Short mmCIF file of C-alpha atoms and ligand atoms in Angstrom, two decimals:
data_model
loop_
_atom_site.label_atom_id
_atom_site.label_comp_id
_atom_site.label_asym_id
_atom_site.label_seq_id
_atom_site.Cartn_x
_atom_site.Cartn_y
_atom_site.Cartn_z
CA MET A 1 -47.50 -147.91 -73.12
CA ASN A 2 -51.73 -149.04 -72.44
CA SER A 3 -53.38 -150.05 -69.41
CA PRO A 4 -55.68 -152.55 -68.98
CA THR A 5 -58.49 -149.63 -69.74
CA GLY A 6 -57.11 -148.89 -72.89
CA THR A 7 -55.72 -145.40 -71.83
CA VAL A 8 -52.60 -144.56 -72.60
CA ARG A 9 -50.29 -144.24 -69.18
CA PRO A 10 -47.06 -142.38 -68.59
CA ALA A 11 -43.63 -143.76 -67.94
CA ALA A 12 -43.18 -141.20 -65.53
CA VAL A 13 -44.77 -138.13 -63.69
CA ILE A 14 -41.93 -135.73 -62.34
CA VAL A 15 -43.77 -132.75 -59.91
CA LEU A 16 -42.01 -129.59 -59.32
CA ALA A 17 -41.62 -128.93 -55.82
CA ALA A 18 -38.18 -127.49 -55.38
CA GLY A 19 -39.44 -123.50 -54.60
CA GLU A 20 -39.43 -121.68 -51.51
CA GLY A 21 -42.96 -119.54 -51.80
CA THR A 22 -41.87 -116.64 -49.62
CA ARG A 23 -45.28 -115.04 -50.04
CA MET A 24 -46.43 -117.51 -47.95
CA LYS A 25 -44.95 -115.75 -45.17
CA SER A 26 -44.78 -119.03 -43.48
CA SER A 27 -42.34 -121.47 -41.14
CA THR A 28 -44.16 -123.85 -42.97
CA PRO A 29 -42.78 -124.90 -46.49
CA LYS A 30 -45.71 -123.70 -48.77
CA VAL A 31 -46.29 -127.12 -50.24
CA LEU A 32 -47.17 -128.96 -46.67
CA HIS A 33 -49.74 -125.86 -46.37
CA ARG A 34 -53.18 -127.85 -47.25
CA ILE A 35 -57.09 -127.22 -48.82
CA GLY A 36 -59.45 -130.02 -48.77
CA GLY A 37 -57.72 -131.77 -45.87
CA ARG A 38 -54.10 -132.46 -48.07
CA THR A 39 -51.20 -130.91 -48.57
CA LEU A 40 -50.93 -128.97 -51.77
CA VAL A 41 -48.00 -131.57 -52.80
CA GLY A 42 -50.63 -134.14 -51.42
CA HIS A 43 -53.10 -133.05 -54.61
CA ALA A 44 -50.31 -132.75 -56.99
CA ILE A 45 -49.02 -136.35 -56.10
CA ALA A 46 -52.87 -137.86 -56.18
CA ALA A 47 -53.41 -136.45 -59.66
CA ALA A 48 -50.04 -137.56 -61.25
CA ARG A 49 -50.33 -141.07 -59.03
CA ALA A 50 -53.87 -141.45 -60.89
CA THR A 51 -52.25 -141.05 -64.55
CA GLY A 52 -50.84 -144.97 -64.28
CA PRO A 53 -46.98 -143.57 -64.54
CA ASP A 54 -44.46 -146.29 -63.59
CA HIS A 55 -42.42 -143.54 -61.84
CA LEU A 56 -43.18 -140.48 -59.93
CA ALA A 57 -40.33 -138.18 -58.90
CA VAL A 58 -40.75 -135.28 -56.60
CA VAL A 59 -38.07 -132.29 -56.94
CA VAL A 60 -37.15 -131.19 -53.65
CA ARG A 61 -34.98 -128.41 -52.57
CA HIS A 62 -36.39 -125.56 -49.86
CA GLU A 63 -36.93 -127.51 -46.66
CA ARG A 64 -35.81 -130.36 -48.32
CA ASP A 65 -36.35 -132.95 -45.07
CA LEU A 66 -39.62 -131.90 -44.36
CA VAL A 67 -41.19 -131.71 -47.57
CA ALA A 68 -39.35 -135.33 -48.66
CA ALA A 69 -40.70 -137.19 -45.37
CA HIS A 70 -44.24 -135.78 -46.18
CA VAL A 71 -43.87 -137.54 -49.69
CA ALA A 72 -42.58 -140.68 -48.17
CA GLU A 73 -46.04 -140.64 -45.96
CA VAL A 74 -48.25 -139.64 -48.80
CA ASP A 75 -46.53 -141.84 -51.65
CA PRO A 76 -43.97 -144.40 -50.49
CA LYS A 77 -43.43 -145.33 -54.09
CA ALA A 78 -42.46 -141.57 -54.85
CA VAL A 79 -38.36 -140.91 -55.78
CA ILE A 80 -37.54 -137.69 -54.29
CA ALA A 81 -34.88 -135.84 -56.40
CA ASP A 82 -32.81 -132.84 -54.86
CA GLN A 83 -32.06 -130.22 -57.16
CA ASP A 84 -28.90 -128.30 -56.84
CA GLU A 85 -27.93 -124.68 -56.40
CA VAL A 86 -28.53 -124.45 -59.86
CA LYS A 87 -32.18 -122.14 -60.47
CA GLY A 88 -35.07 -122.89 -62.81
CA THR A 89 -37.70 -125.28 -63.81
CA GLY A 90 -35.38 -127.05 -66.29
CA ARG A 91 -32.71 -127.59 -63.54
CA ALA A 92 -35.71 -128.69 -61.46
CA ALA A 93 -36.58 -131.52 -64.30
CA GLU A 94 -33.16 -132.43 -65.19
CA CYS A 95 -32.54 -133.40 -61.22
CA ALA A 96 -35.37 -135.40 -61.60
CA LEU A 97 -34.54 -137.20 -64.43
CA GLU A 98 -31.11 -138.28 -62.88
CA VAL A 99 -32.59 -140.00 -60.29
CA LEU A 100 -35.27 -142.06 -62.48
CA PRO A 101 -34.32 -145.21 -64.39
CA LYS A 102 -31.64 -143.96 -67.65
CA GLU A 103 -33.57 -146.67 -69.80
CA LEU A 104 -36.67 -144.28 -69.52
CA GLU A 105 -38.97 -144.29 -72.49
CA GLY A 106 -41.98 -142.91 -73.59
CA THR A 107 -44.08 -140.12 -71.97
CA VAL A 108 -42.66 -137.95 -69.38
CA LEU A 109 -45.09 -135.64 -67.75
CA VAL A 110 -44.10 -132.57 -66.02
CA THR A 111 -46.71 -130.77 -62.79
CA TYR A 112 -46.22 -128.57 -60.08
CA GLY A 113 -46.11 -129.30 -56.30
CA ASP A 114 -48.21 -126.10 -55.46
CA VAL A 115 -51.71 -126.09 -58.53
CA PRO A 116 -53.99 -128.22 -56.18
CA LEU A 117 -56.95 -128.19 -58.42
CA LEU A 118 -55.26 -129.93 -61.70
CA ALA A 119 -57.50 -132.83 -61.99
CA ALA A 120 -56.38 -136.82 -62.89
CA ASP A 121 -58.78 -136.26 -66.07
CA THR A 122 -56.60 -133.28 -67.57
CA LEU A 123 -53.59 -135.42 -67.36
CA HIS A 124 -55.20 -138.04 -69.37
CA GLN A 125 -56.95 -136.23 -72.14
CA LEU A 126 -52.99 -133.97 -72.31
CA VAL A 127 -51.12 -137.87 -72.92
CA GLU A 128 -53.99 -138.55 -75.01
CA HIS A 129 -53.63 -135.22 -76.86
CA HIS A 130 -49.94 -135.80 -76.85
CA THR A 131 -49.70 -139.28 -78.00
CA THR A 132 -52.56 -139.06 -80.62
CA SER A 133 -51.02 -136.01 -82.04
CA GLY A 134 -47.70 -137.33 -82.25
CA SER A 135 -46.04 -134.40 -80.57
CA ALA A 136 -42.17 -134.25 -78.56
CA VAL A 137 -43.91 -131.83 -76.73
CA THR A 138 -47.25 -130.95 -75.65
CA VAL A 139 -48.07 -128.05 -73.12
CA ILE A 140 -51.26 -127.17 -71.04
CA THR A 141 -52.08 -124.11 -72.11
CA ALA A 142 -55.09 -120.92 -71.22
CA ASN A 143 -56.28 -117.82 -71.99
CA LEU A 144 -56.01 -115.07 -69.40
CA ALA A 145 -57.18 -111.62 -69.12
CA ASP A 146 -54.42 -111.29 -67.46
CA PRO A 147 -51.79 -112.85 -67.94
CA THR A 148 -48.94 -110.83 -66.32
CA GLY A 149 -46.30 -113.07 -64.95
CA TYR A 150 -46.87 -116.46 -67.08
CA GLY A 151 -44.82 -117.43 -69.82
CA ARG A 152 -46.44 -116.17 -73.60
CA ILE A 153 -47.32 -119.47 -76.05
CA ILE A 154 -45.65 -118.25 -79.02
CA ARG A 155 -47.68 -119.63 -82.05
CA GLY A 156 -46.09 -119.85 -85.28
CA GLY A 157 -47.78 -119.06 -88.87
CA ASP A 158 -49.57 -122.66 -89.09
CA ASP A 159 -50.64 -122.27 -85.68
CA ALA A 160 -48.40 -124.72 -84.55
CA VAL A 161 -46.62 -123.65 -80.89
CA GLU A 162 -42.77 -122.37 -81.52
CA GLY A 163 -41.74 -121.50 -78.23
CA ILE A 164 -42.37 -120.15 -74.84
CA VAL A 165 -41.49 -116.54 -73.85
CA GLU A 166 -41.18 -115.55 -70.42
CA HIS A 167 -43.08 -112.16 -68.52
CA LYS A 168 -39.40 -111.05 -67.77
CA ASP A 169 -37.82 -111.58 -71.38
CA ALA A 170 -40.62 -110.42 -73.40
CA THR A 171 -41.16 -108.43 -75.91
CA PRO A 172 -43.78 -105.36 -75.93
CA GLU A 173 -45.67 -107.43 -78.74
CA GLN A 174 -44.98 -111.06 -77.25
CA LEU A 175 -46.46 -109.51 -73.93
CA ALA A 176 -50.03 -108.33 -75.37
CA ILE A 177 -50.03 -112.84 -76.44
CA THR A 178 -52.83 -113.80 -73.50
CA GLU A 179 -52.55 -117.28 -74.01
CA ILE A 180 -50.04 -118.79 -71.34
CA ASN A 181 -48.02 -121.29 -70.11
CA SER A 182 -49.77 -123.79 -67.09
CA GLY A 183 -46.26 -125.10 -66.58
CA ILE A 184 -47.68 -128.73 -66.98
CA TYR A 185 -46.49 -130.87 -69.88
CA ALA A 186 -46.23 -133.62 -71.70
CA PHE A 187 -42.55 -134.75 -73.18
CA ASP A 188 -40.93 -137.29 -74.99
CA SER A 189 -38.23 -138.34 -72.49
CA ASP A 190 -35.65 -138.49 -75.49
CA VAL A 191 -36.65 -135.17 -75.80
CA LEU A 192 -36.60 -134.01 -72.74
CA ARG A 193 -33.26 -135.38 -72.13
CA SER A 194 -31.40 -134.42 -74.69
CA ALA A 195 -33.38 -131.10 -74.62
CA LEU A 196 -32.24 -130.20 -71.35
CA ALA A 197 -28.62 -130.81 -72.29
CA GLU A 198 -28.71 -128.36 -74.66
CA VAL A 199 -30.06 -125.31 -72.06
CA THR A 200 -28.36 -122.68 -70.84
CA THR A 201 -29.31 -120.02 -68.19
CA ASP A 202 -28.87 -117.11 -70.32
CA ASN A 203 -31.91 -115.36 -69.76
CA ALA A 204 -33.12 -112.51 -67.47
CA GLN A 205 -33.23 -114.54 -64.05
CA GLY A 206 -30.09 -116.58 -64.77
CA GLU A 207 -32.55 -120.00 -64.70
CA LYS A 208 -32.46 -123.06 -66.38
CA TYR A 209 -35.87 -122.62 -68.32
CA LEU A 210 -38.04 -125.77 -69.03
CA THR A 211 -39.82 -123.79 -71.36
CA ASP A 212 -36.49 -123.64 -73.72
CA VAL A 213 -36.86 -127.47 -74.26
CA LEU A 214 -40.00 -126.59 -76.72
CA ALA A 215 -37.97 -124.40 -78.75
CA ILE A 216 -35.14 -126.55 -79.27
CA ALA A 217 -37.26 -129.51 -79.55
CA ARG A 218 -39.25 -127.56 -82.59
CA ALA A 219 -36.09 -126.79 -84.13
CA ALA A 220 -35.26 -129.82 -84.07
CA GLY A 221 -37.87 -130.69 -86.87
CA ARG A 222 -39.96 -132.10 -83.97
CA ARG A 223 -43.53 -131.51 -83.31
CA VAL A 224 -44.96 -129.26 -80.43
CA SER A 225 -48.36 -128.99 -79.24
CA ALA A 226 -50.52 -126.95 -76.96
CA HIS A 227 -53.73 -128.18 -75.43
CA LEU A 228 -55.69 -125.41 -74.23
CA ILE A 229 -58.53 -125.38 -71.86
CA ASP A 230 -61.12 -123.48 -70.65
CA ASP A 231 -61.39 -124.27 -66.63
CA LEU A 232 -58.61 -121.71 -65.18
CA TRP A 233 -58.18 -123.25 -61.63
CA GLN A 234 -56.86 -126.12 -62.68
CA THR A 235 -53.73 -124.52 -63.74
CA GLU A 236 -53.86 -121.85 -61.06
CA GLY A 237 -51.05 -121.58 -58.22
CA VAL A 238 -51.06 -120.85 -54.78
CA ASN A 239 -48.77 -118.42 -54.12
CA ASP A 240 -50.24 -116.52 -50.93
CA ARG A 241 -53.27 -117.72 -48.16
CA VAL A 242 -55.16 -115.38 -50.15
CA GLN A 243 -54.84 -117.89 -53.47
CA LEU A 244 -54.57 -120.58 -50.65
CA ALA A 245 -58.16 -120.27 -49.33
CA ARG A 246 -59.56 -119.16 -52.69
CA LEU A 247 -58.43 -121.98 -54.38
CA GLY A 248 -59.35 -123.61 -51.40
CA LYS A 249 -62.92 -122.27 -51.52
CA GLU A 250 -63.15 -123.90 -55.06
CA LEU A 251 -61.93 -127.10 -54.30
CA ASN A 252 -65.05 -127.30 -51.59
CA ARG A 253 -67.01 -126.07 -53.95
CA ARG A 254 -65.87 -128.78 -56.32
CA ILE A 255 -66.16 -131.49 -54.12
CA CYS A 256 -70.09 -130.67 -52.56
CA GLU A 257 -71.11 -130.81 -56.39
CA LYS A 258 -69.39 -134.06 -57.00
CA TRP A 259 -71.24 -135.39 -53.89
CA MET A 260 -74.73 -133.54 -54.57
CA ARG A 261 -74.50 -135.51 -58.13
CA GLU A 262 -74.08 -138.48 -56.22
CA GLY A 263 -77.14 -138.71 -54.64
CA VAL A 264 -75.73 -136.77 -51.40
CA THR A 265 -78.71 -133.71 -50.35
CA ILE A 266 -76.02 -130.58 -49.26
CA VAL A 267 -78.75 -128.22 -47.62
CA ASP A 268 -75.96 -125.26 -48.10
CA PRO A 269 -73.04 -126.46 -49.84
CA ASP A 270 -71.45 -122.77 -48.96
CA THR A 271 -71.07 -123.55 -45.18
CA THR A 272 -70.71 -127.12 -45.89
CA TRP A 273 -66.87 -128.13 -45.98
CA VAL A 274 -65.78 -131.63 -47.46
CA ASP A 275 -62.00 -133.05 -47.04
CA ALA A 276 -61.30 -134.94 -50.47
CA ASP A 277 -60.41 -138.09 -48.89
CA VAL A 278 -64.56 -137.95 -47.52
CA THR A 279 -67.02 -140.63 -48.40
CA ILE A 280 -70.73 -140.17 -48.63
CA GLY A 281 -73.30 -142.73 -49.06
CA ARG A 282 -77.00 -141.92 -51.11
CA ASP A 283 -79.43 -140.27 -49.87
CA ALA A 284 -77.18 -139.16 -46.88
CA THR A 285 -78.02 -135.19 -45.85
CA ILE A 286 -75.22 -132.40 -44.87
CA LEU A 287 -76.82 -129.52 -42.47
CA PRO A 288 -75.57 -126.67 -42.67
CA GLY A 289 -72.30 -125.34 -40.68
CA THR A 290 -71.14 -129.41 -41.28
CA GLN A 291 -67.36 -130.13 -41.60
CA LEU A 292 -66.40 -133.68 -42.66
CA LEU A 293 -62.72 -133.86 -42.29
CA GLY A 294 -59.67 -136.52 -42.80
CA PRO A 295 -61.32 -139.77 -43.98
CA THR A 296 -64.87 -139.40 -42.15
CA VAL A 297 -67.26 -141.50 -43.93
CA VAL A 298 -70.88 -141.09 -43.85
CA GLY A 299 -73.40 -144.22 -44.64
CA ALA A 300 -76.71 -144.20 -46.68
CA ASN A 301 -79.58 -142.27 -45.24
CA ALA A 302 -77.58 -140.92 -42.40
CA THR A 303 -78.22 -137.26 -40.96
CA VAL A 304 -75.50 -134.94 -40.28
CA GLY A 305 -75.95 -131.54 -39.07
CA PRO A 306 -76.15 -128.95 -38.36
CA ASP A 307 -73.04 -127.44 -36.89
CA THR A 308 -71.33 -130.28 -36.72
CA THR A 309 -67.82 -131.58 -37.36
CA LEU A 310 -66.63 -135.41 -37.83
CA ASP A 311 -62.78 -135.82 -38.33
CA GLY A 312 -62.29 -139.29 -39.11
CA THR A 313 -65.25 -140.75 -38.12
CA GLU A 314 -67.45 -142.97 -39.27
CA VAL A 315 -71.05 -142.60 -39.32
CA GLY A 316 -73.33 -145.87 -40.29
CA GLU A 317 -76.45 -145.64 -42.55
CA GLY A 318 -79.31 -144.18 -41.03
CA ALA A 319 -77.62 -142.42 -38.31
CA GLU A 320 -77.87 -139.04 -37.11
CA VAL A 321 -75.60 -136.70 -35.56
CA LYS A 322 -76.54 -133.55 -34.49
CA ARG A 323 -74.09 -130.51 -33.26
CA THR A 324 -71.37 -133.13 -32.76
CA GLU A 325 -67.87 -132.85 -32.72
CA ALA A 326 -66.21 -136.28 -33.26
CA LEU A 327 -62.78 -137.42 -33.91
CA LEU A 328 -61.31 -140.84 -34.47
CA ALA A 329 -65.10 -142.03 -33.51
CA VAL A 330 -66.98 -144.99 -35.29
CA ILE A 331 -70.92 -144.32 -34.73
CA GLY A 332 -73.23 -147.22 -35.83
CA ALA A 333 -75.88 -147.73 -37.78
CA GLY A 334 -79.06 -146.15 -37.12
CA ALA A 335 -77.86 -144.80 -33.97
CA THR A 336 -78.41 -140.86 -32.93
CA VAL A 337 -75.57 -138.89 -31.29
CA GLY A 338 -76.17 -134.97 -30.32
CA PRO A 339 -77.16 -132.26 -29.69
CA PHE A 340 -73.82 -130.68 -28.41
CA SER A 341 -71.84 -134.00 -27.60
CA TYR A 342 -68.15 -134.54 -27.75
CA LEU A 343 -66.82 -138.10 -29.50
CA ARG A 344 -63.06 -138.46 -28.75
CA PRO A 345 -60.71 -140.93 -30.19
CA GLY A 346 -61.32 -144.61 -29.88
CA THR A 347 -65.56 -143.74 -29.12
CA VAL A 348 -67.50 -146.75 -30.79
CA LEU A 349 -71.57 -146.67 -30.44
CA GLY A 350 -73.50 -149.49 -31.70
CA ALA A 351 -76.06 -149.95 -34.21
CA LYS A 352 -78.91 -148.02 -32.90
CA GLY A 353 -77.12 -146.68 -29.93
CA LYS A 354 -77.36 -143.32 -28.36
CA ILE A 355 -74.89 -140.65 -26.69
CA GLY A 356 -77.03 -137.83 -26.21
CA GLY A 357 -76.51 -134.01 -25.32
CA PHE A 358 -73.68 -132.99 -23.12
CA VAL A 359 -71.70 -136.48 -23.41
CA GLU A 360 -67.95 -136.68 -23.60
CA THR A 361 -66.84 -139.78 -24.73
CA LYS A 362 -63.08 -141.23 -24.97
CA ASN A 363 -62.03 -144.65 -25.69
CA ALA A 364 -65.49 -146.15 -25.17
CA ARG A 365 -67.08 -149.06 -26.48
CA ILE A 366 -71.00 -148.48 -26.51
CA GLY A 367 -72.72 -151.51 -27.05
CA ASP A 368 -76.03 -151.58 -29.43
CA GLY A 369 -78.70 -149.96 -28.70
CA ALA A 370 -77.24 -148.51 -25.46
CA LYS A 371 -77.72 -144.98 -24.18
CA VAL A 372 -75.92 -142.76 -22.93
CA PRO A 373 -78.43 -139.92 -23.09
CA HIS A 374 -77.54 -137.40 -20.79
CA LEU A 375 -74.41 -134.93 -19.43
CA THR A 376 -72.05 -137.74 -18.88
CA TYR A 377 -68.15 -138.09 -19.34
CA CYS A 378 -67.44 -141.56 -20.67
CA GLY A 379 -64.28 -142.40 -20.43
CA ASP A 380 -61.93 -145.95 -20.99
CA ALA A 381 -65.38 -147.89 -20.46
CA THR A 382 -67.54 -150.80 -22.00
CA ILE A 383 -71.03 -150.42 -22.25
CA GLY A 384 -73.03 -153.62 -22.98
CA GLU A 385 -75.98 -153.63 -25.77
CA GLY A 386 -79.08 -151.85 -24.80
CA ALA A 387 -77.36 -151.11 -21.26
CA ASN A 388 -78.65 -147.43 -20.00
CA ILE A 389 -76.50 -144.63 -18.34
CA GLY A 390 -78.60 -142.45 -16.58
CA ALA A 391 -78.23 -138.80 -16.31
CA GLY A 392 -75.23 -137.10 -15.21
CA THR A 393 -72.82 -140.37 -14.60
CA ILE A 394 -69.21 -139.82 -14.35
CA PHE A 395 -67.01 -142.46 -15.46
CA ALA A 396 -64.04 -141.72 -13.51
CA ASN A 397 -61.48 -143.12 -15.44
CA TYR A 398 -58.01 -141.45 -13.89
CA ASP A 399 -56.59 -141.72 -10.54
CA GLY A 400 -53.80 -138.82 -11.21
CA VAL A 401 -51.52 -141.43 -12.05
CA ALA A 402 -53.05 -144.00 -14.34
CA LYS A 403 -56.12 -144.75 -16.16
CA HIS A 404 -58.76 -147.31 -15.48
CA HIS A 405 -61.35 -149.24 -17.08
CA THR A 406 -64.75 -149.56 -16.39
CA THR A 407 -67.47 -152.21 -17.60
CA VAL A 408 -71.31 -151.99 -17.72
CA GLY A 409 -72.63 -154.86 -18.34
CA ARG A 410 -75.79 -156.14 -21.06
CA HIS A 411 -79.07 -154.44 -20.05
CA SER A 412 -77.71 -152.85 -17.04
CA PHE A 413 -78.32 -149.63 -15.67
CA VAL A 414 -77.05 -147.03 -13.95
CA GLY A 415 -78.37 -144.66 -11.75
CA SER A 416 -78.20 -140.66 -12.78
CA ASP A 417 -75.58 -138.48 -10.78
CA SER A 418 -73.50 -141.60 -10.20
CA VAL A 419 -69.67 -141.87 -10.12
CA LEU A 420 -68.37 -145.26 -11.65
CA ILE A 421 -64.42 -145.08 -10.23
CA ALA A 422 -62.37 -147.33 -11.97
CA PRO A 423 -61.08 -150.15 -12.26
CA VAL A 424 -64.70 -151.50 -11.67
CA ASN A 425 -66.96 -153.69 -13.25
CA ILE A 426 -71.05 -153.75 -13.44
CA ALA A 427 -71.94 -157.00 -14.13
CA ASP A 428 -74.96 -158.16 -17.02
CA GLY A 429 -78.50 -157.22 -15.71
CA ALA A 430 -77.16 -155.12 -12.66
CA TYR A 431 -78.55 -151.68 -11.15
CA VAL A 432 -76.35 -149.02 -10.01
CA GLY A 433 -78.98 -146.91 -7.14
CA ALA A 434 -79.15 -143.16 -8.50
CA GLY A 435 -76.35 -140.78 -6.72
CA SER A 436 -74.06 -144.05 -5.97
CA ALA A 437 -70.34 -143.83 -6.01
CA VAL A 438 -69.61 -147.14 -6.83
CA THR A 439 -65.82 -148.33 -5.87
CA GLY A 440 -67.02 -152.21 -5.86
CA ASP A 441 -67.50 -154.36 -8.20
CA VAL A 442 -71.27 -155.27 -8.97
CA ASP A 443 -73.04 -158.94 -9.68
CA PRO A 444 -75.58 -159.73 -11.90
CA GLY A 445 -78.92 -159.18 -10.36
CA GLN A 446 -77.53 -157.09 -8.01
CA ILE A 447 -78.36 -153.50 -6.87
CA ALA A 448 -75.85 -151.10 -5.70
CA VAL A 449 -76.82 -148.43 -3.65
CA ALA A 450 -73.08 -146.51 -2.77
CA ARG A 451 -74.58 -143.01 -0.98
CA GLY A 452 -75.54 -141.88 2.69
CA GLN A 453 -78.49 -142.89 4.24
CA GLN A 454 -81.13 -140.21 3.93
CA ARG A 455 -82.06 -138.63 7.57
CA ASN A 456 -85.41 -135.75 7.99
CA ILE A 457 -85.31 -133.69 10.84
CA ASP A 458 -88.24 -132.46 11.82
CA GLY A 459 -89.04 -128.79 12.52
CA TRP A 460 -85.85 -127.54 11.16
CA VAL A 461 -87.31 -124.86 8.64
CA ALA A 462 -88.91 -123.36 11.35
CA ARG A 463 -86.36 -123.81 14.00
CA LYS A 464 -83.38 -122.53 11.53
CA ARG A 465 -84.90 -120.95 8.96
CA ALA A 466 -87.59 -118.62 10.65
CA GLY A 467 -89.61 -115.86 9.03
CA THR A 468 -88.40 -116.92 5.88
CA LYS A 469 -90.96 -117.77 2.62
CA THR A 470 -89.70 -121.17 2.81
CA ALA A 471 -90.71 -121.49 6.17
CA ALA A 472 -94.05 -119.69 5.48
CA ALA A 473 -94.82 -122.01 2.61
CA ALA A 474 -94.21 -124.90 5.21
CA GLU A 475 -96.29 -124.10 7.80
CA ALA A 476 -98.63 -123.08 5.33
CA ALA A 477 -98.26 -126.97 3.77
CA GLU A 478 -98.43 -127.94 7.33
CA ARG A 479 -102.08 -126.23 7.81
CA HIS A 480 -103.32 -127.61 4.07
CA THR A 481 -103.92 -124.33 3.52
CA PRO A 482 -102.39 -122.66 0.03
CA ASP A 483 -99.49 -119.51 0.96
CA ALA A 484 -101.08 -116.40 0.63
CA GLY A 485 -98.54 -114.65 -1.79
CA GLU A 486 -98.77 -117.92 -3.93
CA ALA A 487 -102.61 -118.21 -4.64
CA ASP A 488 -104.31 -116.50 -7.13
CA GLN A 489 -108.02 -117.21 -6.36
CA SER A 490 -110.18 -116.12 -9.47
C1 LIG B 501 -43.17 -120.98 -64.99
C2 LIG B 501 -43.13 -121.13 -66.34
C3 LIG B 501 -43.74 -119.85 -66.95
C4 LIG B 501 -45.10 -120.43 -66.50
C5 LIG B 501 -45.22 -120.47 -64.72
C6 LIG B 501 -46.89 -121.04 -64.67
C7 LIG B 501 -40.37 -121.73 -66.41
C8 LIG B 501 -39.14 -120.89 -66.95
N1 LIG B 501 -41.45 -120.58 -66.51
O1 LIG B 501 -42.87 -119.58 -64.34
O2 LIG B 501 -43.62 -120.04 -68.54
O3 LIG B 501 -46.24 -119.62 -67.04
O4 LIG B 501 -44.45 -120.92 -64.63
O5 LIG B 501 -47.09 -121.34 -63.05
O6 LIG B 501 -40.48 -122.96 -66.17
N2 LIG B 501 -39.63 -124.85 -59.05
C9 LIG B 501 -38.20 -125.62 -58.75
N3 LIG B 501 -37.15 -125.57 -59.03
C10 LIG B 501 -36.96 -123.99 -59.34
C11 LIG B 501 -38.11 -123.29 -59.51
C12 LIG B 501 -39.34 -123.46 -59.67
O7 LIG B 501 -39.06 -126.81 -58.37
O8 LIG B 501 -35.36 -124.14 -59.22
C13 LIG B 501 -40.43 -125.20 -58.84
C14 LIG B 501 -41.63 -124.23 -58.04
O9 LIG B 501 -41.38 -125.07 -56.97
C15 LIG B 501 -42.90 -124.35 -58.15
C16 LIG B 501 -42.89 -124.29 -60.03
O10 LIG B 501 -41.56 -125.06 -60.09
O11 LIG B 501 -44.21 -125.33 -58.31
C17 LIG B 501 -42.91 -123.36 -60.83
O12 LIG B 501 -41.89 -122.80 -60.29
P1 LIG B 501 -42.38 -121.16 -60.38
O13 LIG B 501 -41.15 -119.86 -59.92
O14 LIG B 501 -43.57 -120.53 -59.40
O15 LIG B 501 -42.50 -120.25 -61.60
P2 LIG B 501 -41.80 -119.75 -62.84
O16 LIG B 501 -40.38 -119.62 -63.13
O17 LIG B 501 -41.92 -118.03 -62.42
CA1 LIG B 502 -39.27 -118.18 -60.88
#
């Protein structure tokens, strides 16, 4: 079947994910561990989906409900196939065929849920090779310096593939073969269906091997091909946490390289972590120690970092975000954030706005050009355009029972060290005097001053702090002569 772009599409992809993954030593199923912000099976599904199949099936068994729920979340159109107690990759594929339409025709791909670096491009090339060579089965193979554990590719005199022999079933001569089975295949659907019916569990592991399909197809006079690839990372599965970290690092290297080739400056890819679902605009600069996570979007010409973590956050064009932690926040074009800012969910900073040092925000809409520059907690607030929030202002949103909202109007000015006790409305064009504890609304044009009146008590220091350096300083100042201990006449 041909897609509009002329590339060949498979009828179905089957992702095998029923295995247990005991070497992870984890209460989380192996395929639900994450690299690059996606689960292992999430990566496998994304590559499978990119081939444009009519059907996508994921075979589950171990921690069935958890894996099935996750699959439904990442790809609602995927169908779940339950593997029964018969073991082996062949049985897994057979269980998938049972949930796919009986009349399915054309190419069926089989991939693994724990091989996260397999690229969609490679699957396209596999389908292309399989179709143009007229093969009944095409298997992706690789040459490994140490092929221990893998199935070996058995080639005939004419170099055609005759079959695959598992490590545990191999003769010493076969063990010397370095070309291995990746476990990723393209099958003609009829050949897969009929051959699997013939596969037995008569082998060293008592499993129904998918690999046996190749020899059966070959014996039936069909063509079986190998699609040899050089990029070994793409065939590597995750079995333990060491491999998880290794593949996670390599995936990150590939993602950073992709963005650099798209025109993004990444000063130090070794300390920059970018998830698979991130997008970054041209001429953006990512400084060392930065993590861009989830579906974060960084606009063109923006600068992010150093030492910044953005998760599900949108950074507008030309914005600057320095030494910041942000989750589910939106930062407007040309805005500046940091250093040492903490943006929590629901923060929306307008164009050219500012969130400065040691400021925490949550569920706060901060208008265009508005500034929250220093040492502030701003929760459950709406701040109008051009407003200025003085240093040390606290939006007291919680009364111990419920959260309340605060509004500060356009071009209003809140003096330093104020507490705005929600619910409260400061109108457009209003002032709050520094050090106020505001409990009532402020109308346009008003200044609210809500603090104790200043009292100055003469002679207090001389009476209550006699003999101290403070008292001496006061006395010297009153005489308008410099204190002896402080002045250094030269
Ligand atoms: C399999 C291949 C081997 C190949 C290797 C590549 C067979 C018989 N052997 O080895 O030739 O070199 O992969 O990694 O196919 N799975 C199921 N149900 C099962 C068993 C496995 O869904 O009953 C899934 C696993 O979750 C995993 C994949 O199939 O994603 C491979 O299973 P694994 O046990 O790692 O591979 P082997 O059988 O050892
Ligand atoms: Ca096995």
